[in-house]
mmCIF file of C-alpha atoms in Angstrom:
data_model
loop_
_atom_site.group_PDB
_atom_site.id
_atom_site.type_symbol
_atom_site.label_atom_id
_atom_site.label_comp_id
_atom_site.label_asym_id
_atom_site.label_seq_id
_atom_site.Cartn_x
_atom_site.Cartn_y
_atom_site.Cartn_z
ATOM 1 C CA UNK X 1 53.243 104.709 15.299
ATOM 2 C CA UNK X 2 50.911 105.692 12.427
ATOM 3 C CA UNK X 3 53.706 104.952 9.945
ATOM 4 C CA UNK X 4 53.234 101.232 10.679
ATOM 5 C CA UNK X 5 50.022 101.295 8.641
ATOM 6 C CA UNK X 6 49.745 102.160 4.988
ATOM 7 C CA UNK X 7 47.097 104.532 3.640
ATOM 8 C CA UNK X 8 44.721 101.717 2.679
ATOM 9 C CA UNK X 9 44.851 100.193 6.151
ATOM 10 C CA UNK X 10 44.343 103.565 7.815
ATOM 11 C CA UNK X 11 41.286 104.224 5.655
ATOM 12 C CA UNK X 12 39.905 100.777 6.487
ATOM 13 C CA UNK X 13 40.466 101.284 10.229
ATOM 14 C CA UNK X 14 38.831 104.716 10.132
ATOM 15 C CA UNK X 15 35.780 103.288 8.398
ATOM 16 C CA UNK X 16 35.741 100.448 10.912
ATOM 17 C CA UNK X 17 35.734 102.811 13.896
ATOM 18 C CA UNK X 18 32.932 104.918 12.478
ATOM 19 C CA UNK X 19 30.900 101.771 11.869
ATOM 20 C CA UNK X 20 31.686 100.481 15.347
ATOM 21 C CA UNK X 21 30.336 103.607 17.004
ATOM 22 C CA UNK X 22 27.311 103.980 14.749
ATOM 23 C CA UNK X 23 26.250 100.324 14.572
ATOM 24 C CA UNK X 24 27.357 98.887 17.933
ATOM 25 C CA UNK X 25 27.808 101.531 20.618
ATOM 26 C CA UNK X 26 25.213 103.992 19.342
ATOM 27 C CA UNK X 27 22.173 101.663 19.353
ATOM 28 C CA UNK X 28 23.055 100.241 22.773
ATOM 29 C CA UNK X 29 23.474 103.779 24.139
ATOM 30 C CA UNK X 30 20.001 104.623 22.797
ATOM 31 C CA UNK X 31 18.555 101.604 24.595
ATOM 32 C CA UNK X 32 20.378 102.412 27.836
ATOM 33 C CA UNK X 33 19.027 105.959 27.807
ATOM 34 C CA UNK X 34 15.444 104.884 27.086
ATOM 35 C CA UNK X 35 15.492 102.120 29.702
ATOM 36 C CA UNK X 36 17.124 104.426 32.282
ATOM 37 C CA UNK X 37 14.288 106.907 31.861
ATOM 38 C CA UNK X 38 11.836 104.062 32.381
ATOM 39 C CA UNK X 39 13.752 102.907 35.467
ATOM 40 C CA UNK X 40 13.623 106.353 37.050
ATOM 41 C CA UNK X 41 9.908 106.528 36.374
ATOM 42 C CA UNK X 42 9.435 103.035 37.835
ATOM 43 C CA UNK X 43 11.325 103.843 41.044
ATOM 44 C CA UNK X 44 9.251 106.992 41.435
ATOM 45 C CA UNK X 45 6.086 104.946 41.003
ATOM 46 C CA UNK X 46 7.356 102.366 43.496
ATOM 47 C CA UNK X 47 7.923 105.018 46.135
ATOM 48 C CA UNK X 48 4.411 106.302 45.610
ATOM 49 C CA UNK X 49 2.957 102.804 45.628
ATOM 50 C CA UNK X 50 5.188 100.259 47.423
ATOM 51 C CA UNK X 51 3.267 97.340 45.921
ATOM 52 C CA UNK X 52 4.822 98.099 42.523
ATOM 53 C CA UNK X 53 8.260 96.721 43.418
ATOM 54 C CA UNK X 54 7.985 94.065 40.728
ATOM 55 C CA UNK X 55 7.610 96.695 38.019
ATOM 56 C CA UNK X 56 10.697 98.528 39.305
ATOM 57 C CA UNK X 57 12.671 95.268 39.328
ATOM 58 C CA UNK X 58 11.682 94.587 35.725
ATOM 59 C CA UNK X 59 12.728 98.119 34.754
ATOM 60 C CA UNK X 60 16.137 97.495 36.358
ATOM 61 C CA UNK X 61 16.569 94.290 34.356
ATOM 62 C CA UNK X 62 15.743 96.172 31.159
ATOM 63 C CA UNK X 63 18.645 98.555 31.858
ATOM 64 C CA UNK X 64 21.070 95.732 32.633
ATOM 65 C CA UNK X 65 20.937 94.116 29.179
ATOM 66 C CA UNK X 66 21.856 97.105 26.948
ATOM 67 C CA UNK X 67 24.192 98.498 29.623
ATOM 68 C CA UNK X 68 26.174 95.250 29.696
ATOM 69 C CA UNK X 69 26.276 95.175 25.899
ATOM 70 C CA UNK X 70 27.485 98.782 25.848
ATOM 71 C CA UNK X 71 30.141 98.467 28.537
ATOM 72 C CA UNK X 72 31.656 95.037 27.883
ATOM 73 C CA UNK X 73 34.215 96.723 25.595
ATOM 74 C CA UNK X 74 34.244 100.181 27.136
ATOM 75 C CA UNK X 75 36.249 102.529 24.943
ATOM 76 C CA UNK X 76 36.084 106.236 24.203
ATOM 77 C CA UNK X 77 33.926 108.433 26.454
ATOM 78 C CA UNK X 78 32.888 105.494 28.657
ATOM 79 C CA UNK X 79 36.487 105.079 29.785
ATOM 80 C CA UNK X 80 37.180 108.809 29.870
ATOM 81 C CA UNK X 81 34.271 109.391 32.256
ATOM 82 C CA UNK X 82 35.042 106.263 34.290
ATOM 83 C CA UNK X 83 31.357 105.423 33.921
ATOM 84 C CA UNK X 84 31.783 101.744 34.693
ATOM 85 C CA UNK X 85 33.656 102.331 37.939
ATOM 86 C CA UNK X 86 31.509 105.214 39.152
ATOM 87 C CA UNK X 87 28.097 103.896 38.200
ATOM 88 C CA UNK X 88 28.251 100.158 38.324
ATOM 89 C CA UNK X 89 29.735 98.198 41.158
ATOM 90 C CA UNK X 90 28.662 94.629 40.443
ATOM 91 C CA UNK X 91 29.151 93.894 44.161
ATOM 92 C CA UNK X 92 27.184 96.513 46.149
ATOM 93 C CA UNK X 93 27.886 96.781 49.880
ATOM 94 C CA UNK X 94 24.631 96.921 51.892
ATOM 95 C CA UNK X 95 26.229 98.492 54.963
ATOM 96 C CA UNK X 96 27.480 101.439 52.909
ATOM 97 C CA UNK X 97 24.136 101.810 51.153
ATOM 98 C CA UNK X 98 22.290 101.821 54.481
ATOM 99 C CA UNK X 99 24.661 104.510 55.781
ATOM 100 C CA UNK X 100 24.064 106.637 52.692
ATOM 101 C CA UNK X 101 20.305 106.114 53.014
ATOM 102 C CA UNK X 102 20.360 107.369 56.600
ATOM 103 C CA UNK X 103 22.399 110.453 55.692
ATOM 104 C CA UNK X 104 20.074 111.200 52.787
ATOM 105 C CA UNK X 105 17.048 111.067 55.097
ATOM 106 C CA UNK X 106 18.769 113.477 57.468
ATOM 107 C CA UNK X 107 18.868 116.048 54.676
ATOM 108 C CA UNK X 108 22.428 115.615 53.433
ATOM 109 C CA UNK X 109 22.768 115.097 49.687
ATOM 110 C CA UNK X 110 25.392 112.377 49.745
ATOM 111 C CA UNK X 111 25.075 110.775 46.323
ATOM 112 C CA UNK X 112 28.099 112.647 44.919
ATOM 113 C CA UNK X 113 30.241 111.727 47.942
ATOM 114 C CA UNK X 114 29.717 107.988 48.319
ATOM 115 C CA UNK X 115 31.831 105.328 46.623
ATOM 116 C CA UNK X 116 30.868 103.019 43.761
ATOM 117 C CA UNK X 117 29.812 100.181 46.070
ATOM 118 C CA UNK X 118 26.959 102.303 47.435
ATOM 119 C CA UNK X 119 25.702 104.063 44.315
ATOM 120 C CA UNK X 120 24.667 103.446 40.736
ATOM 121 C CA UNK X 121 23.252 100.286 39.208
ATOM 122 C CA UNK X 122 24.643 98.052 41.956
ATOM 123 C CA UNK X 123 23.015 100.042 44.748
ATOM 124 C CA UNK X 124 19.751 100.088 42.828
ATOM 125 C CA UNK X 125 19.984 96.304 42.538
ATOM 126 C CA UNK X 126 20.249 95.921 46.304
ATOM 127 C CA UNK X 127 17.462 98.392 47.041
ATOM 128 C CA UNK X 128 15.106 96.729 44.556
ATOM 129 C CA UNK X 129 15.993 93.036 44.949
ATOM 130 C CA UNK X 130 17.223 92.503 48.513
ATOM 131 C CA UNK X 131 14.705 90.747 50.785
ATOM 132 C CA UNK X 132 12.230 93.268 52.077
ATOM 133 C CA UNK X 133 13.238 92.272 55.598
ATOM 134 C CA UNK X 134 16.687 93.776 54.872
ATOM 135 C CA UNK X 135 15.027 97.133 54.245
ATOM 136 C CA UNK X 136 13.072 97.258 57.480
ATOM 137 C CA UNK X 137 13.883 100.307 59.557
ATOM 138 C CA UNK X 138 15.817 102.116 56.805
ATOM 139 C CA UNK X 139 14.553 105.118 54.811
ATOM 140 C CA UNK X 140 14.449 103.667 51.302
ATOM 141 C CA UNK X 141 12.852 106.191 48.996
ATOM 142 C CA UNK X 142 14.930 109.370 49.382
ATOM 143 C CA UNK X 143 18.144 107.574 48.512
ATOM 144 C CA UNK X 144 16.506 105.337 45.930
ATOM 145 C CA UNK X 145 15.287 108.416 44.092
ATOM 146 C CA UNK X 146 18.654 110.170 44.380
ATOM 147 C CA UNK X 147 20.428 107.093 43.044
ATOM 148 C CA UNK X 148 18.132 106.521 40.072
ATOM 149 C CA UNK X 149 18.198 110.245 39.320
ATOM 150 C CA UNK X 150 21.984 110.384 39.347
ATOM 151 C CA UNK X 151 22.129 107.313 37.129
ATOM 152 C CA UNK X 152 19.790 108.931 34.619
ATOM 153 C CA UNK X 153 21.728 112.216 34.658
ATOM 154 C CA UNK X 154 25.035 110.495 33.921
ATOM 155 C CA UNK X 155 23.533 108.354 31.162
ATOM 156 C CA UNK X 156 21.914 111.464 29.668
ATOM 157 C CA UNK X 157 25.304 113.206 29.599
ATOM 158 C CA UNK X 158 27.108 110.130 28.261
ATOM 159 C CA UNK X 159 24.666 109.478 25.418
ATOM 160 C CA UNK X 160 25.539 112.398 23.088
ATOM 161 C CA UNK X 161 29.263 111.795 23.613
ATOM 162 C CA UNK X 162 28.837 108.231 22.376
ATOM 163 C CA UNK X 163 26.708 109.305 19.424
ATOM 164 C CA UNK X 164 29.276 111.940 18.425
ATOM 165 C CA UNK X 165 31.980 109.296 18.058
ATOM 166 C CA UNK X 166 30.309 107.947 14.911
ATOM 167 C CA UNK X 167 30.901 111.196 13.000
ATOM 168 C CA UNK X 168 34.119 112.320 14.656
ATOM 169 C CA UNK X 169 36.952 113.420 12.359
ATOM 170 C CA UNK X 170 40.061 111.352 13.074
ATOM 171 C CA UNK X 171 43.635 111.995 11.957
ATOM 172 C CA UNK X 172 45.998 109.089 11.344
ATOM 173 C CA UNK X 173 47.509 108.955 14.828
ATOM 174 C CA UNK X 174 44.054 109.050 16.451
ATOM 175 C CA UNK X 175 42.883 106.176 14.255
ATOM 176 C CA UNK X 176 45.828 104.030 15.325
ATOM 177 C CA UNK X 177 45.370 104.786 19.016
ATOM 178 C CA UNK X 178 41.604 104.323 19.016
ATOM 179 C CA UNK X 179 41.781 101.054 17.127
ATOM 180 C CA UNK X 180 44.451 99.763 19.502
ATOM 181 C CA UNK X 181 42.296 100.827 22.434
ATOM 182 C CA UNK X 182 39.387 98.842 21.021
ATOM 183 C CA UNK X 183 41.417 95.619 20.643
ATOM 184 C CA UNK X 184 42.933 96.042 24.107
ATOM 185 C CA UNK X 185 39.534 96.749 25.650
ATOM 186 C CA UNK X 186 38.109 93.700 23.896
ATOM 187 C CA UNK X 187 40.696 91.679 25.798
ATOM 188 C CA UNK X 188 39.817 93.569 28.979
ATOM 189 C CA UNK X 189 36.179 92.550 28.506
ATOM 190 C CA UNK X 190 37.286 88.959 27.975
ATOM 191 C CA UNK X 191 39.341 89.015 31.188
ATOM 192 C CA UNK X 192 36.422 90.406 33.168
ATOM 193 C CA UNK X 193 34.239 87.602 31.860
ATOM 194 C CA UNK X 194 36.474 84.634 32.622
ATOM 195 C CA UNK X 195 38.125 85.966 35.793
ATOM 196 C CA UNK X 196 35.524 88.203 37.420
ATOM 197 C CA UNK X 197 32.526 86.341 36.043
ATOM 198 C CA UNK X 198 33.658 82.734 36.509
ATOM 199 C CA UNK X 199 37.063 81.904 37.984
ATOM 200 C CA UNK X 200 37.253 84.292 40.929
ATOM 201 C CA UNK X 201 33.698 83.677 42.226
ATOM 202 C CA UNK X 202 34.227 79.906 42.079
ATOM 203 C CA UNK X 203 37.488 80.233 43.979
ATOM 204 C CA UNK X 204 35.835 82.359 46.666
ATOM 205 C CA UNK X 205 33.025 79.817 46.998
ATOM 206 C CA UNK X 206 35.552 77.186 48.073
ATOM 207 C CA UNK X 207 35.898 79.049 51.389
ATOM 208 C CA UNK X 208 32.093 79.075 51.868
ATOM 209 C CA UNK X 209 31.734 82.831 52.452
ATOM 210 C CA UNK X 210 28.601 84.275 54.099
ATOM 211 C CA UNK X 211 27.872 86.244 50.910
ATOM 212 C CA UNK X 212 27.507 85.546 47.201
ATOM 213 C CA UNK X 213 30.696 86.272 45.236
ATOM 214 C CA UNK X 214 28.834 86.206 41.932
ATOM 215 C CA UNK X 215 28.186 89.481 40.086
ATOM 216 C CA UNK X 216 24.603 90.749 40.391
ATOM 217 C CA UNK X 217 24.049 88.717 43.581
ATOM 218 C CA UNK X 218 20.682 90.170 44.604
ATOM 219 C CA UNK X 219 18.977 89.890 41.228
ATOM 220 C CA UNK X 220 20.486 86.432 40.650
ATOM 221 C CA UNK X 221 21.818 87.810 37.387
ATOM 222 C CA UNK X 222 25.311 86.284 37.121
ATOM 223 C CA UNK X 223 24.413 83.786 34.389
ATOM 224 C CA UNK X 224 22.485 86.376 32.395
ATOM 225 C CA UNK X 225 25.373 88.833 32.618
ATOM 226 C CA UNK X 226 27.882 86.226 31.491
ATOM 227 C CA UNK X 227 25.709 85.471 28.479
ATOM 228 C CA UNK X 228 25.363 89.166 27.608
ATOM 229 C CA UNK X 229 29.096 89.795 27.945
ATOM 230 C CA UNK X 230 29.979 86.802 25.815
ATOM 231 C CA UNK X 231 27.353 87.689 23.208
ATOM 232 C CA UNK X 232 28.966 91.108 22.862
ATOM 233 C CA UNK X 233 32.503 89.752 22.616
ATOM 234 C CA UNK X 234 31.471 87.023 20.183
ATOM 235 C CA UNK X 235 29.573 89.423 17.949
ATOM 236 C CA UNK X 236 32.502 91.830 17.767
ATOM 237 C CA UNK X 237 34.828 88.902 17.104
ATOM 238 C CA UNK X 238 32.996 86.991 14.404
ATOM 239 C CA UNK X 239 30.061 88.674 12.748
ATOM 240 C CA UNK X 240 30.723 88.824 8.984
ATOM 241 C CA UNK X 241 30.667 92.591 8.678
ATOM 242 C CA UNK X 242 32.768 95.632 9.550
ATOM 243 C CA UNK X 243 32.398 95.007 13.286
ATOM 244 C CA UNK X 244 34.268 91.723 13.111
ATOM 245 C CA UNK X 245 37.846 91.133 14.282
ATOM 246 C CA UNK X 246 37.812 88.137 11.967
ATOM 247 C CA UNK X 247 37.005 90.367 9.025
ATOM 248 C CA UNK X 248 39.851 92.665 9.968
ATOM 249 C CA UNK X 249 42.227 89.710 9.938
ATOM 250 C CA UNK X 250 41.045 88.696 6.479
ATOM 251 C CA UNK X 251 41.475 92.295 5.281
ATOM 252 C CA UNK X 252 45.019 92.077 6.640
ATOM 253 C CA UNK X 253 45.554 89.072 4.340
ATOM 254 C CA UNK X 254 46.108 86.681 7.218
ATOM 255 C CA UNK X 255 43.636 83.828 6.650
ATOM 256 C CA UNK X 256 45.540 81.467 8.967
ATOM 257 C CA UNK X 257 45.104 83.791 11.940
ATOM 258 C CA UNK X 258 41.474 84.438 10.950
ATOM 259 C CA UNK X 259 40.712 80.727 10.832
ATOM 260 C CA UNK X 260 42.441 80.036 14.154
ATOM 261 C CA UNK X 261 40.534 82.938 15.703
ATOM 262 C CA UNK X 262 37.152 81.739 14.411
ATOM 263 C CA UNK X 263 37.832 78.181 15.560
ATOM 264 C CA UNK X 264 38.724 79.224 19.107
ATOM 265 C CA UNK X 265 35.810 81.660 19.444
ATOM 266 C CA UNK X 266 33.353 78.972 18.347
ATOM 267 C CA UNK X 267 34.983 76.484 20.715
ATOM 268 C CA UNK X 268 34.415 78.881 23.607
ATOM 269 C CA UNK X 269 30.879 79.546 22.414
ATOM 270 C CA UNK X 270 30.139 75.835 22.794
ATOM 271 C CA UNK X 271 31.940 75.637 26.142
ATOM 272 C CA UNK X 272 29.767 78.406 27.577
ATOM 273 C CA UNK X 273 26.635 76.472 26.622
ATOM 274 C CA UNK X 274 27.505 73.423 28.726
ATOM 275 C CA UNK X 275 25.672 74.542 31.852
ATOM 276 C CA UNK X 276 26.229 76.358 35.132
ATOM 277 C CA UNK X 277 27.965 73.628 37.122
ATOM 278 C CA UNK X 278 31.460 74.566 38.379
ATOM 279 C CA UNK X 279 33.207 71.961 36.220
ATOM 280 C CA UNK X 280 31.560 73.271 33.040
ATOM 281 C CA UNK X 281 32.184 76.909 33.970
ATOM 282 C CA UNK X 282 35.864 76.267 34.703
ATOM 283 C CA UNK X 283 36.251 74.546 31.336
ATOM 284 C CA UNK X 284 34.684 77.597 29.693
ATOM 285 C CA UNK X 285 37.035 79.904 31.632
ATOM 286 C CA UNK X 286 40.041 77.886 30.434
ATOM 287 C CA UNK X 287 38.836 78.208 26.853
ATOM 288 C CA UNK X 288 38.410 81.972 27.239
ATOM 289 C CA UNK X 289 41.909 82.214 28.695
ATOM 290 C CA UNK X 290 43.255 80.412 25.617
ATOM 291 C CA UNK X 291 41.328 82.828 23.413
ATOM 292 C CA UNK X 292 43.046 85.733 25.138
ATOM 293 C CA UNK X 293 46.424 84.156 24.549
ATOM 294 C CA UNK X 294 45.584 83.712 20.880
ATOM 295 C CA UNK X 295 44.664 87.388 20.671
ATOM 296 C CA UNK X 296 48.060 88.347 22.070
ATOM 297 C CA UNK X 297 50.232 85.920 20.132
ATOM 298 C CA UNK X 298 48.612 85.801 16.678
ATOM 299 C CA UNK X 299 45.756 88.230 16.219
ATOM 300 C CA UNK X 300 47.269 91.457 17.562
ATOM 301 C CA UNK X 301 50.537 91.047 15.598
ATOM 302 C CA UNK X 302 48.551 90.337 12.422
ATOM 303 C CA UNK X 303 46.560 93.527 12.980
ATOM 304 C CA UNK X 304 49.708 95.499 13.907
ATOM 305 C CA UNK X 305 48.254 96.301 17.299
ATOM 306 C CA UNK X 306 50.287 96.799 20.483
ATOM 307 C CA UNK X 307 48.778 95.030 23.460
ATOM 308 C CA UNK X 308 49.154 95.816 27.100
ATOM 309 C CA UNK X 309 47.577 99.160 27.908
ATOM 310 C CA UNK X 310 44.005 98.123 28.734
ATOM 311 C CA UNK X 311 42.642 98.616 32.248
ATOM 312 C CA UNK X 312 41.255 95.109 32.488
ATOM 313 C CA UNK X 313 42.112 93.400 35.756
ATOM 314 C CA UNK X 314 39.347 90.849 35.675
ATOM 315 C CA UNK X 315 37.194 92.733 38.169
#
């Protein structure tokens, strides 16, 4: 596969990947680590002084922003450690969290045995944002502390792995595979935005379920998460520097594809600014779907990238 790229292209892709990890992933990983430390401290303070719930909620929100920016296109060690699946169910299940809380109070350390829907950032969201009436009669603090502690431990272990990617030595085959992974995972992030963040929740709402199908239901954070995800995708698509897919297309001497790409990204950018009503959101989802098709039909071939091996299912 490496033979498909000449030496100049390989050198450009290698430089691109190093820049990607040092200028995009690295800074967001720094922010996630710092904010995760603050979150653990805030949950500890909340358990000592229950009136400080607002401060713990704010600390959770400060993790959400850099975490979403980091994980929207989740390559390298994030995928290898399955961090997104294990640490961040965007739809926590209260019944499972309550069960884990009860077991934790009874002296069983269950945090490493429970599933994603009852641990990590999603479980912390429920414990910190659910109505206080939902927490009556359940032992909050032991499991809250275990959950925030596990989150911090995993982020602490993930951080140096991300930072090491910026200086990693890469041979030709590794450059090809890693660059293809990035483009495929960009599409995966796009799918998760328009399907999991817009289309699927709106479809579920048609049946009037007794729960919120939107991501981040307890913190009312669906709109904020959509904006963060799109900001990440847009920045990696268009910014006029080495992080830009557009720039890569121009380096590949394909100005037609670069112009079509820029036009569609900007069209979607405007569509996502038209409000939160279902009609506007569905129009934005359709635009994002068209952007994904453009990536497959014009952009990936121009970049000599094989599509189809990402793990994006829109969840």
